[in-house]
CSV table of C-alpha atoms in Angstrom, one decimal:
chain,number,residue,atom,x,y,z
A,15,MET,CA,101.4,15.4,112.0
A,16,LYS,CA,101.5,11.8,109.7
A,17,ARG,CA,103.0,9.6,113.0
A,18,LEU,CA,100.2,11.0,115.2
A,19,PHE,CA,97.6,10.3,112.4
A,20,TYR,CA,99.0,6.5,112.3
A,21,ALA,CA,99.2,6.4,115.6
A,22,LEU,CA,95.9,7.6,115.9
A,23,LEU,CA,94.7,5.2,113.7
A,24,CYS,CA,96.6,1.9,115.3
A,25,GLY,CA,94.8,2.9,118.9
A,26,ALA,CA,91.6,3.3,117.0
A,27,ASN,CA,92.4,-0.2,115.6
A,28,ALA,CA,93.5,-1.9,118.9
A,29,CYS,CA,90.3,-0.7,120.2
A,30,THR,CA,88.4,-2.3,117.5
A,31,ILE,CA,90.4,-6.1,118.2
A,32,LEU,CA,89.1,-5.7,121.6
A,33,PHE,CA,86.3,-5.0,121.3
A,34,LEU,CA,86.0,-8.4,119.0
A,35,TRP,CA,87.8,-10.2,121.8
A,36,ILE,CA,85.2,-9.3,124.2
A,37,VAL,CA,82.3,-10.6,122.2
A,38,CYS,CA,84.1,-13.3,121.6
A,39,ALA,CA,85.3,-13.8,125.3
A,40,SER,CA,81.3,-12.9,126.2
A,41,THR,CA,80.9,-17.0,125.1
A,42,TRP,CA,82.3,-18.0,128.6
A,43,LEU,CA,80.1,-16.3,130.9
A,44,GLU,CA,77.5,-18.3,132.6
A,45,PRO,CA,74.2,-16.1,131.9
A,46,SER,CA,72.5,-17.1,135.1
A,47,GLN,CA,75.8,-15.2,136.9
A,48,PHE,CA,76.2,-12.5,133.9
A,49,PRO,CA,72.9,-12.1,132.4
A,50,ARG,CA,72.9,-8.7,130.7
A,51,MET,CA,77.3,-9.0,129.6
A,52,SER,CA,76.3,-12.4,128.4
A,53,GLN,CA,74.3,-10.9,125.1
A,54,ALA,CA,77.2,-9.1,124.2
A,55,GLY,CA,77.9,-11.9,121.3
A,56,LEU,CA,75.0,-10.4,119.5
A,57,LEU,CA,77.0,-7.9,119.4
A,58,MET,CA,79.2,-9.8,116.6
A,59,PRO,CA,78.6,-8.3,112.9
A,60,ALA,CA,79.4,-4.9,114.3
A,61,ALA,CA,82.5,-6.1,115.9
A,62,LEU,CA,83.5,-7.9,112.5
A,63,ALA,CA,82.3,-4.6,110.4
A,64,ALA,CA,84.9,-2.5,112.4
A,65,ASN,CA,87.7,-5.1,112.1
A,66,ALA,CA,87.0,-5.0,108.7
A,67,LEU,CA,87.0,-1.4,107.8
A,68,PHE,CA,90.3,-1.3,109.0
A,69,LEU,CA,91.5,-4.1,106.6
A,70,ILE,CA,90.3,-1.6,104.1
A,71,ILE,CA,91.8,1.3,105.4
A,72,TRP,CA,95.3,-0.4,106.3
A,73,PHE,CA,95.3,-1.7,102.3
A,74,ALA,CA,94.5,2.0,100.9
A,75,ILE,CA,97.5,3.5,102.6
A,76,ASN,CA,99.8,1.3,104.2
A,77,LEU,CA,100.0,-2.4,103.6
A,78,LYS,CA,102.2,-2.7,106.8
A,79,GLY,CA,99.1,-1.7,108.6
A,80,LEU,CA,97.2,-5.0,107.8
A,81,LEU,CA,99.5,-7.1,110.3
A,82,ILE,CA,97.2,-5.2,113.2
A,83,PRO,CA,94.2,-6.5,112.1
A,84,ILE,CA,95.2,-9.9,110.7
A,85,LEU,CA,97.1,-10.6,114.0
A,86,GLY,CA,94.3,-9.1,116.3
A,87,MET,CA,91.9,-11.1,114.5
A,88,LEU,CA,93.5,-14.5,114.4
A,89,PRO,CA,92.9,-15.4,118.4
A,90,ALA,CA,89.0,-14.7,117.0
A,91,TYR,CA,89.3,-16.9,114.5
A,92,GLY,CA,87.5,-20.1,115.1
A,93,PHE,CA,84.8,-18.0,116.5
A,94,ILE,CA,84.5,-16.2,113.2
A,95,LEU,CA,84.2,-19.3,111.0
A,96,ASP,CA,81.4,-20.2,113.5
A,97,TYR,CA,79.5,-16.8,112.9
A,98,CYS,CA,80.4,-16.9,108.7
A,99,PRO,CA,81.9,-20.6,107.8
A,100,LEU,CA,83.5,-19.7,104.3
A,101,ASN,CA,83.4,-23.5,103.5
A,102,PRO,CA,83.1,-23.6,99.1
A,103,ASP,CA,79.6,-24.1,97.7
A,104,LYS,CA,78.4,-27.1,96.7
A,105,ASP,CA,75.7,-28.8,94.6
A,106,GLU,CA,73.1,-29.2,97.0
A,107,HIS,CA,72.9,-32.9,96.1
A,108,ALA,CA,76.6,-33.5,94.5
A,109,ASN,CA,77.6,-36.0,97.4
A,110,ASP,CA,74.1,-37.7,98.4
A,111,THR,CA,74.3,-41.7,98.3
A,112,THR,CA,71.9,-44.6,99.2
A,113,GLU,CA,74.4,-44.7,102.7
A,114,SER,CA,73.7,-40.7,103.1
A,115,LEU,CA,71.1,-39.1,105.7
A,116,ARG,CA,69.8,-35.6,104.7
A,117,VAL,CA,68.4,-34.3,108.0
A,118,VAL,CA,66.3,-31.1,108.7
A,119,SER,CA,65.8,-29.3,111.5
A,120,PHE,CA,62.3,-26.2,111.2
A,121,ASN,CA,60.5,-24.3,113.9
A,122,ALA,CA,57.3,-24.5,112.5
A,123,CYS,CA,55.5,-21.8,114.4
A,124,ASN,CA,52.7,-24.9,114.7
A,125,TRP,CA,52.1,-24.2,111.1
A,126,SER,CA,50.2,-21.2,111.4
A,127,PHE,CA,51.5,-19.3,108.5
A,128,THR,CA,49.1,-21.0,105.7
A,129,ASP,CA,49.7,-18.3,103.1
A,130,SER,CA,49.6,-20.0,99.4
A,131,THR,CA,52.1,-20.7,96.7
A,132,ASP,CA,50.9,-21.5,92.8
A,133,GLY,CA,47.5,-22.3,94.9
A,134,GLU,CA,48.6,-24.9,97.3
A,135,TRP,CA,49.6,-25.1,101.1
A,136,ASN,CA,53.6,-23.9,101.2
A,137,ALA,CA,53.9,-26.2,103.9
A,138,LYS,CA,52.9,-29.0,101.7
A,139,LEU,CA,55.7,-27.8,98.7
A,140,LEU,CA,58.9,-27.1,101.0
A,141,LEU,CA,57.8,-31.0,102.3
A,142,ASP,CA,58.1,-32.4,98.9
A,143,THR,CA,61.7,-29.6,98.8
A,144,LEU,CA,62.9,-31.0,101.7
A,145,ASN,CA,62.3,-34.6,101.1
A,146,ALA,CA,64.7,-35.5,103.8
A,147,ASP,CA,65.2,-39.1,105.9
A,148,ILE,CA,65.2,-37.0,109.2
A,149,ILE,CA,62.7,-34.1,110.4
A,150,CYS,CA,63.0,-32.8,113.6
A,151,LEU,CA,60.3,-29.9,114.3
A,152,GLN,CA,60.1,-27.7,117.1
A,153,GLU,CA,56.2,-25.7,117.8
A,154,SER,CA,55.0,-28.9,116.0
A,155,ALA,CA,51.2,-28.7,117.5
A,156,ALA,CA,52.3,-32.2,117.7
A,157,THR,CA,52.1,-32.0,113.7
A,158,HIS,CA,49.3,-30.3,112.3
A,159,TRP,CA,46.8,-33.3,111.1
A,160,ARG,CA,47.1,-32.1,107.3
A,161,ILE,CA,51.2,-32.1,107.6
A,162,ARG,CA,50.7,-35.5,109.4
A,163,LYS,CA,48.7,-36.9,106.9
A,164,LYS,CA,51.3,-35.8,103.8
A,165,LEU,CA,54.1,-37.0,106.1
A,166,LYS,CA,52.5,-40.4,106.4
A,167,ALA,CA,52.1,-40.6,102.8
A,168,MET,CA,56.0,-39.7,101.9
A,169,GLY,CA,56.9,-42.5,104.0
A,170,TYR,CA,57.4,-40.6,107.5
A,171,GLU,CA,57.0,-42.2,110.9
A,172,CYS,CA,55.9,-39.1,113.5
A,173,ARG,CA,56.6,-39.3,117.0
A,174,GLY,CA,57.1,-36.5,119.7
A,175,VAL,CA,55.0,-34.3,122.0
A,176,THR,CA,53.3,-30.9,121.4
A,177,GLY,CA,57.0,-28.5,120.6
A,178,THR,CA,58.8,-30.8,120.2
A,179,SER,CA,58.4,-34.2,117.3
A,180,VAL,CA,60.4,-36.2,114.7
A,181,CYS,CA,59.7,-37.4,111.4
A,182,SER,CA,61.7,-40.3,110.3
A,183,ARG,CA,62.4,-42.8,107.3
A,184,LEU,CA,64.5,-44.7,109.9
A,185,PRO,CA,62.7,-46.9,112.1
A,186,PHE,CA,62.6,-45.9,116.0
A,187,VAL,CA,64.1,-48.6,118.4
A,188,GLY,CA,64.0,-48.6,122.0
A,189,ASP,CA,62.5,-46.0,124.6
A,190,SER,CA,62.4,-42.1,124.4
A,191,ILE,CA,63.6,-38.9,126.5
A,192,ILE,CA,61.4,-36.6,127.1
A,193,ILE,CA,62.2,-33.2,129.4
A,194,ASP,CA,59.7,-31.0,129.8
A,195,TYR,CA,61.4,-27.7,130.9
A,196,GLU,CA,60.3,-25.6,134.2
A,197,GLN,CA,58.8,-22.3,133.4
A,198,SER,CA,58.7,-23.1,130.0
A,199,GLN,CA,56.6,-24.6,126.8
A,200,ASN,CA,59.6,-25.5,125.3
A,201,ASN,CA,61.4,-29.0,125.4
A,202,LEU,CA,64.0,-32.0,124.6
A,203,THR,CA,62.8,-35.2,123.0
A,204,ALA,CA,65.4,-37.6,122.2
A,205,TRP,CA,64.9,-41.2,120.2
A,206,HIS,CA,67.3,-43.9,118.9
A,207,LEU,CA,66.9,-44.7,115.6
A,208,LYS,CA,68.1,-47.6,113.1
A,209,HIS,CA,70.7,-47.0,110.5
A,210,GLY,CA,71.9,-49.8,109.2
A,211,GLU,CA,73.8,-52.1,111.6
A,212,ASP,CA,74.3,-48.3,113.5
A,213,THR,CA,71.9,-47.0,115.7
A,214,ILE,CA,71.7,-42.9,115.7
A,215,PHE,CA,70.6,-41.2,119.3
A,216,LEU,CA,68.6,-38.5,117.8
A,217,VAL,CA,67.9,-35.3,120.2
A,218,ASN,CA,65.7,-32.4,119.2
A,219,VAL,CA,65.7,-29.8,121.5
A,220,HIS,CA,63.8,-26.2,121.6
A,221,LEU,CA,65.5,-23.9,124.1
A,222,GLN,CA,63.8,-21.1,125.6
A,223,SER,CA,62.7,-18.0,123.0
A,224,THR,CA,63.6,-14.1,123.7
A,225,LYS,CA,59.8,-13.9,124.5
A,226,LEU,CA,60.0,-10.2,122.9
A,227,PRO,CA,57.0,-8.9,121.9
A,228,PRO,CA,55.6,-8.5,118.5
A,229,ASP,CA,55.1,-4.7,118.9
A,230,GLU,CA,58.6,-4.5,120.4
A,231,LYS,CA,59.8,-5.7,117.2
A,232,LYS,CA,57.7,-4.0,115.1
A,233,HIS,CA,59.2,-0.2,117.4
A,234,PHE,CA,62.6,-1.7,116.8
A,235,ASN,CA,62.4,-2.5,113.4
A,236,GLU,CA,60.6,1.4,112.6
A,237,HIS,CA,63.2,3.1,114.7
A,238,LEU,CA,66.1,1.9,113.4
A,239,HIS,CA,64.8,2.7,109.9
A,240,SER,CA,63.8,6.6,111.0
A,241,ARG,CA,67.3,6.3,113.1
A,242,ASP,CA,65.6,8.0,116.2
A,243,LYS,CA,68.4,7.6,118.4
A,244,GLU,CA,66.7,8.1,122.0
A,245,GLN,CA,63.4,5.8,120.9
A,246,LEU,CA,65.8,3.1,119.7
A,247,GLU,CA,68.3,3.3,122.8
A,248,GLN,CA,64.8,3.0,124.9
A,249,THR,CA,63.1,0.0,122.7
A,250,GLY,CA,67.2,-1.0,123.0
A,251,ARG,CA,67.2,-1.6,126.7
A,252,LEU,CA,63.6,-3.3,127.2
A,253,MET,CA,64.5,-5.7,124.8
A,254,LEU,CA,68.0,-6.3,125.9
A,255,ASN,CA,66.0,-6.8,129.6
A,256,TYR,CA,63.8,-9.5,127.9
A,257,LEU,CA,67.0,-11.2,126.4
A,258,SER,CA,68.7,-11.6,129.6
A,259,GLN,CA,66.2,-13.2,131.1
A,260,ALA,CA,65.6,-15.4,128.4
A,261,ALA,CA,69.4,-16.3,128.1
A,262,VAL,CA,69.2,-17.5,132.4
A,263,MET,CA,66.0,-19.6,131.7
A,264,ARG,CA,68.6,-21.2,128.1
A,265,SER,CA,71.5,-21.6,130.2
A,266,THR,CA,69.8,-24.2,132.6
A,267,GLN,CA,68.2,-26.0,129.9
A,268,THR,CA,71.8,-26.4,128.3
A,269,ALA,CA,72.9,-27.8,131.0
A,270,MET,CA,70.1,-30.4,130.8
A,271,LEU,CA,71.0,-31.0,127.2
A,272,ASP,CA,74.2,-31.2,128.0
A,273,SER,CA,73.9,-34.1,130.7
A,274,VAL,CA,71.7,-36.0,128.1
A,275,ILE,CA,74.0,-35.9,125.4
A,276,ARG,CA,77.0,-36.5,128.1
A,277,SER,CA,75.2,-39.7,129.5
A,278,HIS,CA,75.4,-40.9,125.3
A,279,GLU,CA,79.3,-40.1,124.9
A,280,GLY,CA,80.5,-42.7,122.4
A,281,GLU,CA,77.4,-43.4,120.7
A,282,SER,CA,76.5,-42.0,117.4
A,283,ILE,CA,74.7,-38.7,118.3
A,284,ILE,CA,72.7,-36.2,116.0
A,285,LEU,CA,71.2,-33.1,117.7
A,286,CYS,CA,68.8,-30.5,115.9
A,287,GLY,CA,66.9,-27.8,117.3
A,288,ASP,CA,66.0,-24.2,117.9
A,289,PHE,CA,68.5,-23.1,119.9
A,290,ASN,CA,67.4,-19.2,119.9
A,291,GLU,CA,71.3,-18.2,120.1
A,292,THR,CA,73.6,-17.4,117.5
A,293,PRO,CA,76.5,-19.1,117.4
A,294,ILE,CA,78.2,-16.6,119.5
A,295,SER,CA,76.7,-17.8,122.7
A,296,TYR,CA,77.2,-19.6,125.6
A,297,SER,CA,74.4,-22.2,124.6
A,298,TYR,CA,76.0,-23.1,121.1
A,299,GLN,CA,79.6,-22.9,122.1
A,300,LYS,CA,79.0,-25.6,125.1
A,301,MET,CA,77.6,-27.7,122.6
A,302,LYS,CA,80.5,-27.3,120.3
A,303,HIS,CA,82.6,-28.5,123.0
A,304,ARG,CA,80.6,-31.5,122.5
A,305,LEU,CA,79.9,-32.1,119.5
A,306,LYS,CA,80.6,-30.7,115.2
A,307,SER,CA,78.3,-27.8,113.9
A,308,CYS,CA,77.4,-29.0,110.7
A,309,PHE,CA,76.9,-25.5,109.8
A,310,ARG,CA,80.0,-24.7,110.4
A,311,GLU,CA,81.9,-27.8,109.0
A,312,SER,CA,79.7,-27.6,105.3
A,313,GLY,CA,77.8,-24.7,105.7
A,314,LEU,CA,78.9,-20.9,103.5
A,315,GLY,CA,78.2,-17.2,105.0
A,316,LEU,CA,75.8,-16.0,107.1
A,317,GLY,CA,73.3,-18.5,106.8
A,318,PHE,CA,70.2,-16.3,108.4
A,319,SER,CA,67.4,-19.0,110.0
A,320,TYR,CA,65.2,-16.8,111.5
A,321,ASN,CA,62.9,-14.4,108.6
A,322,ASN,CA,62.0,-11.9,111.2
A,323,PRO,CA,62.7,-8.2,109.4
A,324,GLY,CA,65.3,-6.6,111.3
A,325,PHE,CA,66.6,-9.7,113.0
A,326,TRP,CA,69.3,-11.3,111.0
A,327,VAL,CA,70.3,-14.0,113.1
A,328,ARG,CA,71.5,-18.1,112.7
A,329,ILE,CA,70.0,-19.7,115.6
A,330,ASP,CA,68.6,-23.2,114.5
A,331,HIS,CA,71.6,-25.7,114.2
A,332,ILE,CA,72.7,-29.5,113.8
A,333,PHE,CA,75.4,-31.1,115.7
A,334,THR,CA,76.4,-34.5,115.1
A,335,SER,CA,79.2,-36.6,116.8
A,336,ASP,CA,82.5,-37.0,115.0
A,337,ASP,CA,81.6,-39.9,113.2
A,338,TRP,CA,79.6,-37.9,111.0
A,339,MET,CA,80.7,-36.0,108.2
A,340,SER,CA,78.5,-33.4,107.1
A,341,THR,CA,78.2,-31.9,103.2
A,342,ASN,CA,75.9,-29.2,102.0
A,343,THR,CA,74.6,-28.0,104.9
A,344,HIS,CA,72.5,-24.6,104.0
A,345,ILE,CA,68.7,-22.7,104.7
A,346,VAL,CA,66.4,-23.5,102.5
A,347,ARG,CA,64.7,-20.0,102.0
A,348,THR,CA,62.4,-21.0,99.3
A,349,PHE,CA,59.1,-21.0,101.0
A,350,ARG,CA,57.8,-19.0,104.1
A,351,CYS,CA,55.8,-21.1,105.8
A,352,SER,CA,57.2,-20.1,109.6
A,353,ASP,CA,59.3,-17.7,111.0
A,354,HIS,CA,62.1,-19.6,110.5
A,355,TYR,CA,63.9,-21.5,107.9
A,356,PRO,CA,64.5,-24.7,108.0
A,357,ILE,CA,68.2,-25.8,107.9
A,358,VAL,CA,69.3,-28.9,106.3
A,359,THR,CA,72.4,-31.2,105.9
A,360,THR,CA,74.0,-34.0,104.3
A,361,LEU,CA,75.2,-36.8,106.8
A,362,HIS,CA,77.6,-39.4,105.4
A,363,LYS,CA,79.2,-42.0,108.3
A,364,ARG,CA,82.8,-41.7,108.9
A,365,GLU,CA,84.3,-44.9,109.8
A,366,HIS,CA,84.9,-44.4,113.4
A,367,LYS,CA,83.3,-43.5,116.3
A,368,GLY,CA,83.4,-40.8,118.8
A,369,ALA,CA,81.8,-37.3,120.5
A,370,SER,CA,84.7,-35.1,120.9
A,371,GLY,CA,83.7,-31.9,120.7
A,372,GLN,CA,84.5,-29.5,117.4
A,373,LYS,CA,87.9,-27.3,118.7
C-alpha cells in the first residue's frame, strides 16, 4: 500500500513537472501560428505553485523524493528566474554615482489618474520620487502640458509622439526612428543620446495591449472571488480570445522591434517599454536573446507592474546591451498615477560593449 502511494505521488509530481515544461516551451511558439497555445505562459504561477507544493510534500514525508521536483525544475531554471528573480535586496541608492544612469519605463495611461495625495497631483510627486536621468513614457499623450512643465523645470528635454515619448537629461543627438504599428495606436520610437564620450541608442516601445473590455475584467474578478466555476470558465474563454488576438499582433510588432535592435547591434542599447507580456512569453524571450533583462539581473521577486486587481503580472520591462550592468531594479508602487507602476533601474557602464543576449 505504501509503495502504491509513493508511486501515485511520483506520477502526480511527474505531471506537474511536465506541466511546467509545457508552459516554458510555449514561449518558443510563434503566436501567429499558435495563438492560443502561445498563451500558456500565463499559467506559470500555477505551474510553479504545483511544483512548490511537491517540494513541501516530499520534504515532509521523504527527503529522497525531493530529487524529483528539483531535477524536474532544473531545465526550467532560467525561465523561473525570469519570472521571479532572487537577487539580494539592496539599498535603492547604494550604487548611484555620477557615472551611473537612473532609467525609468512607465505607462502613464495618458496621465488620466488625477487623484491627489496631500493636496497635490500624484503624477508630480511621482516624478520627484523617480528623479531619473531618462524616463521612457508610454500612453503619454505626447506628454501632458502640466507634466511637460514639471519635467522642463526638472531639467528634462522631452521628445516623442502621441503614444511614446522620452524625457531625458542627456542631450539628444542625430535623427530619430518612429514606427507606427498598423491596425494599432501603439508605436516604437528610438533616439540617440549623448552620454559622456559615448552614444546610447535608446528604444521606447509599446506593444499591443490586450484590449480587454473593462466589464470583462470586472466580471473576471467577481467570478474569481465568488468561485462561480461556470461563469469563470465562460469569461475565461472570452478573455483567451482577446489575449490570443493581441498576441498575434504583438508577434508582428516584436519582429519589427527585433529588426531595429539587430540593425544597431554593437551599439550601446537601452530598451524600455510596456510589452503587455509577462517574462514567460514569446516577445520577452525574443528580446532576452538579444539583450539583458534588468529585472532578471538585479530585481527581486515577482515585481508586478500592472495594478489592476486580479491581474498580477509584470508586463513592463527594461533591457540593455552587455556594456551595461543594472542594479536596484524595482517597481515603484508609492503613487497610483496610472494602471501601471513604473519600473526603475540604475545602470553602470562596463568596460566592453556588445549586444549579445542573456542566456
